[in-house]
Amino acid sequence: MLQDLAEKFQAGGPFMWPILLCSGLGLAIMIERWLVLRAATNVSKEELLDRLNSYILKGDLVKAVRTVSKTSTPLTNIVHSGLVTVANGGTSEDVQTSMDAVALREIPRLEKRIGLLATLSNIATLLGLLGTVTGLIGAFAAVAKVAADKKAEMLSSAIAEAMNTTAFGLIVAIPLLAAFGYLNSKSQEVTDDIHETSVSTLNFIMVHKDKFKSS
């Protein structure tokens, strides 16, 4: 089976290599983005909110800051900036500005390079079509030079080989597009959780701000 695939790959012509490159780049991006999004969800937002709210109600800002300092994720980094601003005597506007500034830095990191998967998918598809078109052009040109009794056999063989490029392009493009859809949806889900949790934390902090012990 592997030998058959290798033969079809070679028969596909030079456009098979850039399609293979798209596949390799896409796989690397998929793995890297999956690891980033997985790391971003290491902290349960419900558990984090429960612990923070408990410390805030007790007026223990030090423990609240220490809790979000244990793990570096986009969510904990955003909340940490808000708590530190409160500790420094900042107003609600200062806290909001501080958290927004960190969010503007952290959230784009979650979405980084995901769009490239859709681009690579389109490129793989177009390269497959281009490889097939150029292959057919070469096939018809070659058929014109052979004997009449061999033209049908040679043409069918050449067309079959040319279609390998389109098939390979689609084989690469479809998983890349599926991965783009999944990772894009996942990053949006994580981003929504970050916004929801950070806003809840900000509101809770400001409502109970008077309970914090002066440092």
PDB file of C-alpha atoms in Angstrom:
ATOM      1  CA  MET A   1       0.000   0.000   0.000  1.00  0.00           C
ATOM      2  CA  LEU A   2       2.775   2.416   0.908  1.00  0.00           C
ATOM      3  CA  GLN A   3       4.571   1.570  -2.319  1.00  0.00           C
ATOM      4  CA  ASP A   4       1.396   2.257  -4.280  1.00  0.00           C
ATOM      5  CA  LEU A   5       0.991   5.627  -2.557  1.00  0.00           C
ATOM      6  CA  ALA A   6       4.623   6.479  -3.264  1.00  0.00           C
ATOM      7  CA  GLU A   7       4.152   5.645  -6.942  1.00  0.00           C
ATOM      8  CA  LYS A   8       1.037   7.809  -7.169  1.00  0.00           C
ATOM      9  CA  PHE A   9       2.865  10.640  -5.408  1.00  0.00           C
ATOM     10  CA  GLN A  10       5.710  10.501  -7.911  1.00  0.00           C
ATOM     11  CA  ALA A  11       3.274  10.251 -10.814  1.00  0.00           C
ATOM     12  CA  GLY A  12       1.493  13.384  -9.603  1.00  0.00           C
ATOM     13  CA  GLY A  13       4.348  15.593 -10.719  1.00  0.00           C
ATOM     14  CA  PRO A  14       6.158  18.524  -9.119  1.00  0.00           C
ATOM     15  CA  PHE A  15       3.034  20.101  -7.607  1.00  0.00           C
ATOM     16  CA  MET A  16       2.777  17.232  -5.134  1.00  0.00           C
ATOM     17  CA  TRP A  17       5.709  18.639  -3.173  1.00  0.00           C
ATOM     18  CA  PRO A  18       4.259  22.073  -2.365  1.00  0.00           C
ATOM     19  CA  ILE A  19       1.007  20.344  -1.403  1.00  0.00           C
ATOM     20  CA  LEU A  20       3.002  18.115   0.933  1.00  0.00           C
ATOM     21  CA  LEU A  21       4.625  21.250   2.353  1.00  0.00           C
ATOM     22  CA  CYS A  22       1.172  22.710   3.036  1.00  0.00           C
ATOM     23  CA  SER A  23       0.318  19.499   4.862  1.00  0.00           C
ATOM     24  CA  GLY A  24       3.445  19.670   7.020  1.00  0.00           C
ATOM     25  CA  LEU A  25       2.977  23.336   7.892  1.00  0.00           C
ATOM     26  CA  GLY A  26      -0.689  22.779   8.662  1.00  0.00           C
ATOM     27  CA  LEU A  27       0.064  19.840  10.942  1.00  0.00           C
ATOM     28  CA  ALA A  28       2.653  21.874  12.846  1.00  0.00           C
ATOM     29  CA  ILE A  29       0.190  24.750  13.313  1.00  0.00           C
ATOM     30  CA  MET A  30      -2.576  22.369  14.424  1.00  0.00           C
ATOM     31  CA  ILE A  31      -0.405  20.796  17.113  1.00  0.00           C
ATOM     32  CA  GLU A  32       1.006  24.118  18.326  1.00  0.00           C
ATOM     33  CA  ARG A  33      -2.408  25.826  18.507  1.00  0.00           C
ATOM     34  CA  TRP A  34      -3.994  22.820  20.216  1.00  0.00           C
ATOM     35  CA  LEU A  35      -1.292  22.889  22.888  1.00  0.00           C
ATOM     36  CA  VAL A  36      -1.744  26.642  23.383  1.00  0.00           C
ATOM     37  CA  LEU A  37      -5.520  26.368  23.742  1.00  0.00           C
ATOM     38  CA  ARG A  38      -5.197  23.380  26.039  1.00  0.00           C
ATOM     39  CA  ALA A  39      -2.790  25.313  28.275  1.00  0.00           C
ATOM     40  CA  ALA A  40      -5.192  28.266  28.292  1.00  0.00           C
ATOM     41  CA  THR A  41      -7.942  26.073  29.748  1.00  0.00           C
ATOM     42  CA  ASN A  42      -5.835  24.403  32.427  1.00  0.00           C
ATOM     43  CA  VAL A  43      -7.568  26.523  35.052  1.00  0.00           C
ATOM     44  CA  SER A  44     -11.267  25.931  35.701  1.00  0.00           C
ATOM     45  CA  LYS A  45     -13.053  29.270  35.588  1.00  0.00           C
ATOM     46  CA  GLU A  46     -15.686  28.099  38.094  1.00  0.00           C
ATOM     47  CA  GLU A  47     -13.074  26.923  40.583  1.00  0.00           C
ATOM     48  CA  LEU A  48     -11.026  30.078  40.107  1.00  0.00           C
ATOM     49  CA  LEU A  49     -14.048  32.328  40.655  1.00  0.00           C
ATOM     50  CA  ASP A  50     -15.078  30.435  43.788  1.00  0.00           C
ATOM     51  CA  ARG A  51     -11.624  30.768  45.323  1.00  0.00           C
ATOM     52  CA  LEU A  52     -11.207  34.410  44.367  1.00  0.00           C
ATOM     53  CA  ASN A  53     -14.665  35.363  45.601  1.00  0.00           C
ATOM     54  CA  SER A  54     -13.957  33.607  48.892  1.00  0.00           C
ATOM     55  CA  TYR A  55     -10.737  35.568  49.424  1.00  0.00           C
ATOM     56  CA  ILE A  56     -12.326  38.833  48.291  1.00  0.00           C
ATOM     57  CA  LEU A  57     -15.199  38.398  50.764  1.00  0.00           C
ATOM     58  CA  LYS A  58     -12.612  37.853  53.493  1.00  0.00           C
ATOM     59  CA  GLY A  59     -10.749  40.950  52.379  1.00  0.00           C
ATOM     60  CA  ASP A  60      -7.611  38.884  51.788  1.00  0.00           C
ATOM     61  CA  LEU A  61      -6.168  40.453  48.649  1.00  0.00           C
ATOM     62  CA  VAL A  62      -2.766  38.819  49.158  1.00  0.00           C
ATOM     63  CA  LYS A  63      -4.186  35.300  48.864  1.00  0.00           C
ATOM     64  CA  ALA A  64      -6.298  36.328  45.895  1.00  0.00           C
ATOM     65  CA  VAL A  65      -3.219  37.601  44.077  1.00  0.00           C
ATOM     66  CA  ARG A  66      -1.255  34.527  45.081  1.00  0.00           C
ATOM     67  CA  THR A  67      -3.988  32.257  43.684  1.00  0.00           C
ATOM     68  CA  VAL A  68      -3.865  33.753  40.192  1.00  0.00           C
ATOM     69  CA  SER A  69      -0.065  33.920  40.281  1.00  0.00           C
ATOM     70  CA  LYS A  70       0.307  30.143  40.569  1.00  0.00           C
ATOM     71  CA  THR A  71      -0.616  29.504  36.931  1.00  0.00           C
ATOM     72  CA  SER A  72       0.112  31.683  33.926  1.00  0.00           C
ATOM     73  CA  THR A  73      -2.854  31.596  31.543  1.00  0.00           C
ATOM     74  CA  PRO A  74      -4.574  34.432  29.676  1.00  0.00           C
ATOM     75  CA  LEU A  75      -7.384  34.404  32.242  1.00  0.00           C
ATOM     76  CA  THR A  76      -5.178  34.433  35.344  1.00  0.00           C
ATOM     77  CA  ASN A  77      -2.905  37.090  33.848  1.00  0.00           C
ATOM     78  CA  ILE A  78      -5.867  39.385  33.177  1.00  0.00           C
ATOM     79  CA  VAL A  79      -7.354  38.891  36.641  1.00  0.00           C
ATOM     80  CA  HIS A  80      -3.921  39.309  38.225  1.00  0.00           C
ATOM     81  CA  SER A  81      -3.529  42.735  36.630  1.00  0.00           C
ATOM     82  CA  GLY A  82      -6.875  43.813  38.059  1.00  0.00           C
ATOM     83  CA  LEU A  83      -6.063  42.600  41.564  1.00  0.00           C
ATOM     84  CA  VAL A  84      -2.652  44.274  41.532  1.00  0.00           C
ATOM     85  CA  THR A  85      -4.253  47.537  40.431  1.00  0.00           C
ATOM     86  CA  VAL A  86      -6.701  47.297  43.336  1.00  0.00           C
ATOM     87  CA  ALA A  87      -3.802  46.607  45.699  1.00  0.00           C
ATOM     88  CA  ASN A  88      -2.147  49.784  44.456  1.00  0.00           C
ATOM     89  CA  GLY A  89      -5.250  51.808  45.266  1.00  0.00           C
ATOM     90  CA  GLY A  90      -6.623  52.043  41.741  1.00  0.00           C
ATOM     91  CA  THR A  91     -10.165  53.112  40.956  1.00  0.00           C
ATOM     92  CA  SER A  92     -12.675  50.964  39.088  1.00  0.00           C
ATOM     93  CA  GLU A  93     -11.648  52.739  35.878  1.00  0.00           C
ATOM     94  CA  ASP A  94      -7.992  51.977  36.602  1.00  0.00           C
ATOM     95  CA  VAL A  95      -8.795  48.309  37.194  1.00  0.00           C
ATOM     96  CA  GLN A  96     -10.824  48.093  33.982  1.00  0.00           C
ATOM     97  CA  THR A  97      -8.076  49.800  31.979  1.00  0.00           C
ATOM     98  CA  SER A  98      -5.423  47.498  33.425  1.00  0.00           C
ATOM     99  CA  MET A  99      -7.391  44.339  32.675  1.00  0.00           C
ATOM    100  CA  ASP A 100      -8.290  45.540  29.174  1.00  0.00           C
ATOM    101  CA  ALA A 101      -4.637  46.252  28.410  1.00  0.00           C
ATOM    102  CA  VAL A 102      -3.605  42.725  29.370  1.00  0.00           C
ATOM    103  CA  ALA A 103      -6.576  41.243  27.492  1.00  0.00           C
ATOM    104  CA  LEU A 104      -5.505  43.061  24.328  1.00  0.00           C
ATOM    105  CA  ARG A 105      -2.135  41.356  24.654  1.00  0.00           C
ATOM    106  CA  GLU A 106      -3.300  37.893  25.695  1.00  0.00           C
ATOM    107  CA  ILE A 107      -6.354  37.214  23.518  1.00  0.00           C
ATOM    108  CA  PRO A 108      -4.652  37.705  20.119  1.00  0.00           C
ATOM    109  CA  ARG A 109      -2.140  35.061  21.190  1.00  0.00           C
ATOM    110  CA  LEU A 110      -4.973  32.529  21.353  1.00  0.00           C
ATOM    111  CA  GLU A 111      -6.109  33.312  17.811  1.00  0.00           C
ATOM    112  CA  LYS A 112      -2.625  33.578  16.326  1.00  0.00           C
ATOM    113  CA  ARG A 113      -1.931  31.490  13.201  1.00  0.00           C
ATOM    114  CA  ILE A 114      -5.327  29.730  13.235  1.00  0.00           C
ATOM    115  CA  GLY A 115      -6.356  31.619  10.100  1.00  0.00           C
ATOM    116  CA  LEU A 116      -3.331  30.192   8.300  1.00  0.00           C
ATOM    117  CA  LEU A 117      -4.991  26.768   8.324  1.00  0.00           C
ATOM    118  CA  ALA A 118      -7.789  28.027   6.073  1.00  0.00           C
ATOM    119  CA  THR A 119      -5.222  29.696   3.821  1.00  0.00           C
ATOM    120  CA  LEU A 120      -3.150  26.520   3.546  1.00  0.00           C
ATOM    121  CA  SER A 121      -6.312  24.542   2.801  1.00  0.00           C
ATOM    122  CA  ASN A 122      -7.169  26.843  -0.098  1.00  0.00           C
ATOM    123  CA  ILE A 123      -3.597  26.777  -1.387  1.00  0.00           C
ATOM    124  CA  ALA A 124      -3.499  22.959  -1.312  1.00  0.00           C
ATOM    125  CA  THR A 125      -6.759  22.770  -3.266  1.00  0.00           C
ATOM    126  CA  LEU A 126      -5.600  25.260  -5.886  1.00  0.00           C
ATOM    127  CA  LEU A 127      -2.208  23.602  -6.237  1.00  0.00           C
ATOM    128  CA  GLY A 128      -3.973  20.300  -6.828  1.00  0.00           C
ATOM    129  CA  LEU A 129      -6.107  21.813  -9.562  1.00  0.00           C
ATOM    130  CA  LEU A 130      -3.136  23.581 -11.115  1.00  0.00           C
ATOM    131  CA  GLY A 131      -1.137  20.361 -11.099  1.00  0.00           C
ATOM    132  CA  THR A 132      -3.979  18.542 -12.826  1.00  0.00           C
ATOM    133  CA  VAL A 133      -4.397  21.252 -15.472  1.00  0.00           C
ATOM    134  CA  THR A 134      -0.687  21.356 -16.290  1.00  0.00           C
ATOM    135  CA  GLY A 135      -0.608  17.553 -16.299  1.00  0.00           C
ATOM    136  CA  LEU A 136      -3.482  17.385 -18.778  1.00  0.00           C
ATOM    137  CA  ILE A 137      -1.860  19.981 -21.001  1.00  0.00           C
ATOM    138  CA  GLY A 138       1.311  17.902 -21.082  1.00  0.00           C
ATOM    139  CA  ALA A 139      -0.682  14.718 -21.654  1.00  0.00           C
ATOM    140  CA  PHE A 140      -2.564  16.054 -24.675  1.00  0.00           C
ATOM    141  CA  ALA A 141       0.644  17.446 -26.118  1.00  0.00           C
ATOM    142  CA  ALA A 142       2.360  14.068 -25.722  1.00  0.00           C
ATOM    143  CA  VAL A 143      -0.593  12.105 -27.136  1.00  0.00           C
ATOM    144  CA  ALA A 144      -0.479  14.143 -30.329  1.00  0.00           C
ATOM    145  CA  LYS A 145       2.946  12.712 -31.076  1.00  0.00           C
ATOM    146  CA  VAL A 146       2.194   8.994 -30.698  1.00  0.00           C
ATOM    147  CA  ALA A 147       0.625   6.479 -33.052  1.00  0.00           C
ATOM    148  CA  ALA A 148      -3.166   6.500 -33.370  1.00  0.00           C
ATOM    149  CA  ASP A 149      -3.619   3.009 -31.918  1.00  0.00           C
ATOM    150  CA  LYS A 150      -1.812   4.018 -28.716  1.00  0.00           C
ATOM    151  CA  LYS A 151      -3.446   7.398 -28.151  1.00  0.00           C
ATOM    152  CA  ALA A 152      -6.459   6.186 -26.152  1.00  0.00           C
ATOM    153  CA  GLU A 153      -4.368   4.069 -23.792  1.00  0.00           C
ATOM    154  CA  MET A 154      -1.771   6.785 -23.268  1.00  0.00           C
ATOM    155  CA  LEU A 155      -4.386   9.503 -22.758  1.00  0.00           C
ATOM    156  CA  SER A 156      -6.312   7.526 -20.132  1.00  0.00           C
ATOM    157  CA  SER A 157      -3.091   6.772 -18.282  1.00  0.00           C
ATOM    158  CA  ALA A 158      -1.983  10.411 -18.408  1.00  0.00           C
ATOM    159  CA  ILE A 159      -5.361  11.675 -17.161  1.00  0.00           C
ATOM    160  CA  ALA A 160      -5.311   9.208 -14.260  1.00  0.00           C
ATOM    161  CA  GLU A 161      -1.865  10.430 -13.236  1.00  0.00           C
ATOM    162  CA  ALA A 162      -2.865  14.070 -13.572  1.00  0.00           C
ATOM    163  CA  MET A 163      -5.894  13.556 -11.304  1.00  0.00           C
ATOM    164  CA  ASN A 164      -3.584  12.334  -8.534  1.00  0.00           C
ATOM    165  CA  THR A 165      -2.635  15.949  -7.875  1.00  0.00           C
ATOM    166  CA  THR A 166      -6.233  17.047  -7.362  1.00  0.00           C
ATOM    167  CA  ALA A 167      -6.921  14.066  -5.121  1.00  0.00           C
ATOM    168  CA  PHE A 168      -3.849  14.750  -2.991  1.00  0.00           C
ATOM    169  CA  GLY A 169      -4.719  18.445  -2.769  1.00  0.00           C
ATOM    170  CA  LEU A 170      -8.194  17.596  -1.464  1.00  0.00           C
ATOM    171  CA  ILE A 171      -6.843  14.962   0.931  1.00  0.00           C
ATOM    172  CA  VAL A 172      -4.667  17.674   2.474  1.00  0.00           C
ATOM    173  CA  ALA A 173      -7.193  20.526   2.239  1.00  0.00           C
ATOM    174  CA  ILE A 174     -10.193  18.875   3.900  1.00  0.00           C
ATOM    175  CA  PRO A 175      -8.494  18.034   7.248  1.00  0.00           C
ATOM    176  CA  LEU A 176      -6.882  21.490   7.307  1.00  0.00           C
ATOM    177  CA  LEU A 177     -10.264  23.149   6.855  1.00  0.00           C
ATOM    178  CA  ALA A 178     -11.815  20.934   9.530  1.00  0.00           C
ATOM    179  CA  ALA A 179      -8.976  21.781  11.919  1.00  0.00           C
ATOM    180  CA  PHE A 180      -9.462  25.482  11.203  1.00  0.00           C
ATOM    181  CA  GLY A 181     -13.147  25.233  12.071  1.00  0.00           C
ATOM    182  CA  TYR A 182     -12.493  23.357  15.303  1.00  0.00           C
ATOM    183  CA  LEU A 183      -9.606  25.517  16.523  1.00  0.00           C
ATOM    184  CA  ASN A 184     -11.353  28.742  15.572  1.00  0.00           C
ATOM    185  CA  SER A 185     -14.442  27.662  17.500  1.00  0.00           C
ATOM    186  CA  LYS A 186     -12.326  26.568  20.465  1.00  0.00           C
ATOM    187  CA  SER A 187     -10.390  29.840  20.591  1.00  0.00           C
ATOM    188  CA  GLN A 188     -13.662  31.783  20.500  1.00  0.00           C
ATOM    189  CA  GLU A 189     -15.010  29.645  23.333  1.00  0.00           C
ATOM    190  CA  VAL A 190     -11.892  30.309  25.424  1.00  0.00           C
ATOM    191  CA  THR A 191     -12.069  34.030  24.626  1.00  0.00           C
ATOM    192  CA  ASP A 192     -15.723  34.192  25.692  1.00  0.00           C
ATOM    193  CA  ASP A 193     -14.877  32.430  28.954  1.00  0.00           C
ATOM    194  CA  ILE A 194     -12.063  34.911  29.591  1.00  0.00           C
ATOM    195  CA  HIS A 195     -14.346  37.901  29.011  1.00  0.00           C
ATOM    196  CA  GLU A 196     -17.113  36.446  31.162  1.00  0.00           C
ATOM    197  CA  THR A 197     -14.828  35.532  34.053  1.00  0.00           C
ATOM    198  CA  SER A 198     -12.816  38.749  33.985  1.00  0.00           C
ATOM    199  CA  VAL A 199     -15.974  40.894  33.985  1.00  0.00           C
ATOM    200  CA  SER A 200     -17.468  38.852  36.842  1.00  0.00           C
ATOM    201  CA  THR A 201     -14.255  39.189  38.819  1.00  0.00           C
ATOM    202  CA  LEU A 202     -14.023  42.920  38.143  1.00  0.00           C
ATOM    203  CA  ASN A 203     -17.597  43.508  39.299  1.00  0.00           C
ATOM    204  CA  PHE A 204     -17.102  41.398  42.410  1.00  0.00           C
ATOM    205  CA  ILE A 205     -13.857  43.198  43.247  1.00  0.00           C
ATOM    206  CA  MET A 206     -15.389  46.649  42.968  1.00  0.00           C
ATOM    207  CA  VAL A 207     -18.524  45.740  44.949  1.00  0.00           C
ATOM    208  CA  HIS A 208     -16.422  44.399  47.836  1.00  0.00           C
ATOM    209  CA  LYS A 209     -13.442  46.704  47.446  1.00  0.00           C
ATOM    210  CA  ASP A 210     -13.970  48.185  50.908  1.00  0.00           C
ATOM    211  CA  LYS A 211     -13.236  44.785  52.494  1.00  0.00           C
ATOM    212  CA  PHE A 212      -9.617  44.646  51.380  1.00  0.00           C
ATOM    213  CA  LYS A 213      -7.065  45.083  54.067  1.00  0.00           C
ATOM    214  CA  SER A 214      -4.799  48.018  53.592  1.00  0.00           C
ATOM    215  CA  SER A 215      -1.253  46.916  52.836  1.00  0.00           C
TER     216      SER A 215
END
